[in-house]
CSV table of N, CA and C in Angstrom, one decimal:
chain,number,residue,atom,x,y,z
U,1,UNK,N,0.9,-1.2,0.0
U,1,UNK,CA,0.0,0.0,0.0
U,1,UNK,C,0.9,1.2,0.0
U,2,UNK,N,0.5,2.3,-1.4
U,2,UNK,CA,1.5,3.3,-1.1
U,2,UNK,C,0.6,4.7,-0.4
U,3,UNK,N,-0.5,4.1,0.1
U,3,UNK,CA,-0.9,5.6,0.7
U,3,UNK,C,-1.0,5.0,2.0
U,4,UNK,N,-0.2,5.5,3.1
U,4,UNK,CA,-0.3,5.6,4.6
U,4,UNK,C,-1.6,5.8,5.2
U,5,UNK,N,-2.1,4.9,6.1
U,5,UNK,CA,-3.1,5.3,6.6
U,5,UNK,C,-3.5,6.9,7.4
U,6,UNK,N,-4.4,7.0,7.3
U,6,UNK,CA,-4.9,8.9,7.6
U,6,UNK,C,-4.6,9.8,6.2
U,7,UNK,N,-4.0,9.3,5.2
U,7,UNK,CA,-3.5,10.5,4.3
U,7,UNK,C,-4.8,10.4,3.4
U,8,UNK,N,-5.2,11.5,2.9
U,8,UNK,CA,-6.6,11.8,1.6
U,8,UNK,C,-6.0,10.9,0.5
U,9,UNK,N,-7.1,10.2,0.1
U,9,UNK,CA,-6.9,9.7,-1.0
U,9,UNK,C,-7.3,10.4,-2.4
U,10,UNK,N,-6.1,10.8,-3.3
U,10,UNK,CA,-7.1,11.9,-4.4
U,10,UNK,C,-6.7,11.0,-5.4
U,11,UNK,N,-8.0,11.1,-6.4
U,11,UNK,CA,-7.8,10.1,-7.6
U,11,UNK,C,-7.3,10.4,-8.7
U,12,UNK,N,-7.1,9.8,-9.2
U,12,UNK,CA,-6.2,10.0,-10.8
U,12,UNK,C,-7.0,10.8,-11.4
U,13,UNK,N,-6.5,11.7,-12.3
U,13,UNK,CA,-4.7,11.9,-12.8
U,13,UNK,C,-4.0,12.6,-11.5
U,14,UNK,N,-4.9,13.5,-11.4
U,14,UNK,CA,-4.0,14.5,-10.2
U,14,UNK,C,-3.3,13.5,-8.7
U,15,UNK,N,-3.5,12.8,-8.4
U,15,UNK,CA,-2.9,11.3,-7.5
U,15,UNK,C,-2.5,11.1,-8.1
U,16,UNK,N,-1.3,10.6,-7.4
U,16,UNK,CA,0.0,9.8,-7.6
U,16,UNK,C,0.5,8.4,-6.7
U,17,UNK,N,-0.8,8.1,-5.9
U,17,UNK,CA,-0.8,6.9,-5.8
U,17,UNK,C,-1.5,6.0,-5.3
U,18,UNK,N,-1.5,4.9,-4.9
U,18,UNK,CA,-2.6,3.6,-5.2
U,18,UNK,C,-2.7,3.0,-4.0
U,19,UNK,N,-3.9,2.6,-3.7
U,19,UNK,CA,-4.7,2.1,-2.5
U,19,UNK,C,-3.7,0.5,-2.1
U,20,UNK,N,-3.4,0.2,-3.1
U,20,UNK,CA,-2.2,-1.5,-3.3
U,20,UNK,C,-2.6,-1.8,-4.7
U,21,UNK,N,-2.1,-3.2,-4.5
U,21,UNK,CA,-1.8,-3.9,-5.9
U,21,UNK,C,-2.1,-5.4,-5.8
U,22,UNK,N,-2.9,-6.1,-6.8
U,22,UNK,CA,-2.8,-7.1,-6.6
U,22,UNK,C,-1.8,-7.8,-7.7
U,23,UNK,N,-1.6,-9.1,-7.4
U,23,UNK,CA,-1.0,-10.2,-7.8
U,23,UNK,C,-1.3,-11.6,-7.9
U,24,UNK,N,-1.2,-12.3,-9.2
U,24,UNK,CA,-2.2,-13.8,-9.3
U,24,UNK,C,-1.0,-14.4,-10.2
U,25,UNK,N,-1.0,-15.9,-10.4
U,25,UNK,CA,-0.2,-16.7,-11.3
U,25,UNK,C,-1.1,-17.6,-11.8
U,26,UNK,N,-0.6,-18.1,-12.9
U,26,UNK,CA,-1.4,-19.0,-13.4
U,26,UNK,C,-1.1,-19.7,-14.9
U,27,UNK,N,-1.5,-20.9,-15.2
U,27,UNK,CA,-0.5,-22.0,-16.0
U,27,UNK,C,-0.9,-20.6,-17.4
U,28,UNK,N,-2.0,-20.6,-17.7
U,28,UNK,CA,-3.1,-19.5,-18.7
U,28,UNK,C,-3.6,-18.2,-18.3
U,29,UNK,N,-3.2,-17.1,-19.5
U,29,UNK,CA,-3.8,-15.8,-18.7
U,29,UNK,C,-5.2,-16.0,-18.3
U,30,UNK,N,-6.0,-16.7,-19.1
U,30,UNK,CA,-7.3,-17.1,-18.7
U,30,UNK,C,-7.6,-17.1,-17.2
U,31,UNK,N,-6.5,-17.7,-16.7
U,31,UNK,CA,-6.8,-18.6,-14.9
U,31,UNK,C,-6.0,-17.4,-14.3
U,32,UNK,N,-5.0,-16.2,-14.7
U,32,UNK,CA,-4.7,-15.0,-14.1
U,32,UNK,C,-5.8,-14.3,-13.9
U,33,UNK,N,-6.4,-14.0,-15.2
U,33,UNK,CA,-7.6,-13.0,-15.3
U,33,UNK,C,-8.2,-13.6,-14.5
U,34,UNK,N,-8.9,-14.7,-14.1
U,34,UNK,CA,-9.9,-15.6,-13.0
U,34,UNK,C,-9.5,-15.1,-11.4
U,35,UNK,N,-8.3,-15.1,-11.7
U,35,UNK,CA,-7.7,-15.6,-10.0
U,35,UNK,C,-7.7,-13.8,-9.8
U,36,UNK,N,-7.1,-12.6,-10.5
U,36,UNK,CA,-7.3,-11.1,-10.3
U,36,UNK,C,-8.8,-10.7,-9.6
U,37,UNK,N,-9.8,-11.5,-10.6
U,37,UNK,CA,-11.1,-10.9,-10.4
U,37,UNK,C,-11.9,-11.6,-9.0
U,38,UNK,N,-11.5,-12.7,-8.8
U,38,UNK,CA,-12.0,-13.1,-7.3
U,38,UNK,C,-10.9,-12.6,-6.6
U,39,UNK,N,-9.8,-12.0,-6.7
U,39,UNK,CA,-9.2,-11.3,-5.6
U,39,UNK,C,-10.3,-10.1,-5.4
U,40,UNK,N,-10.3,-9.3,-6.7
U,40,UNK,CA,-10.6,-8.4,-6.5
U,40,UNK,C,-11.9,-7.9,-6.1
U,41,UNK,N,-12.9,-9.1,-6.1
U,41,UNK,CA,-14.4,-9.0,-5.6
U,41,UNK,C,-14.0,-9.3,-3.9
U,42,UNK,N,-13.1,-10.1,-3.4
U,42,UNK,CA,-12.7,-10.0,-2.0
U,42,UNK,C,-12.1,-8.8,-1.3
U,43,UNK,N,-11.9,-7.8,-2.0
U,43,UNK,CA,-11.5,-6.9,-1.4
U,43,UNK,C,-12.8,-6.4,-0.5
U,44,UNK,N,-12.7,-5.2,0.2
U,44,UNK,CA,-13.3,-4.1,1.1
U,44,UNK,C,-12.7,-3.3,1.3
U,45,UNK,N,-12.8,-2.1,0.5
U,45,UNK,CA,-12.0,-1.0,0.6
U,45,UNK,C,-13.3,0.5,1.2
U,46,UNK,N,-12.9,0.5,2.2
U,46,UNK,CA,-13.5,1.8,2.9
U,46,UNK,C,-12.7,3.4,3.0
U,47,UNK,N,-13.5,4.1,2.5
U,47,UNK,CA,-13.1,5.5,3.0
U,47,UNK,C,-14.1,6.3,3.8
U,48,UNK,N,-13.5,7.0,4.8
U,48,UNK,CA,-14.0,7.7,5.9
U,48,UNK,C,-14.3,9.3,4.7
U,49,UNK,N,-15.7,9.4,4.5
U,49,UNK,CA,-16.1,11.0,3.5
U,49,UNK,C,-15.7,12.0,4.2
U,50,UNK,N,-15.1,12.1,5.4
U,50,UNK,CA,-14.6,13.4,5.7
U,50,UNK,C,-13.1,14.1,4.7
U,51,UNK,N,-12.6,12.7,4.9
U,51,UNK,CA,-11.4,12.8,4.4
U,51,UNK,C,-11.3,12.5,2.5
U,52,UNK,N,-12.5,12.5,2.2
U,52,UNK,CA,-12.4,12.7,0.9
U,52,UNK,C,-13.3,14.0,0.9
U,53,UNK,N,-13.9,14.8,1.2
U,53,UNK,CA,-14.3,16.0,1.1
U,53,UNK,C,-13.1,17.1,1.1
U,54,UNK,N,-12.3,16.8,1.8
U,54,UNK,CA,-11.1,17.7,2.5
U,54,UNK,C,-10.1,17.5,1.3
U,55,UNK,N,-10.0,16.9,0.4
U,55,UNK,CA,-9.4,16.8,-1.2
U,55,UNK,C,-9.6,17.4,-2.2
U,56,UNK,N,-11.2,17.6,-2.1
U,56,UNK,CA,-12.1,18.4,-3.0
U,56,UNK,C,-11.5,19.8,-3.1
């Protein structure tokens, strides 16, 4: 994760950086692309709206 927790998160373009990153392997990109998208539906990514108003 390159944003510290407490810091505003501002979104692209003007951000310069990312909530994390995932990573998957697989014999076929087929079974990458598979294994990304159930990572990525497991996520829970919460923002506190104070701290995204205060960006605005």
């Amino acid at each position: 994760v390159t944003i510290p927790l407490g810091t505003p998160v501002v979104p692209l373009p003007e951000g310069d950086r990312y909530l994390g990153f995932l990573f998957a392997r697989g014999e076929r990109p087929e079974e990458v692309e598979d294994a990304l998208r159930h990572a990525h539906a497991l996520l829970d990514v919460r923002m506190a709206r104070e701290r995204m108003e205060a960006v605005q």
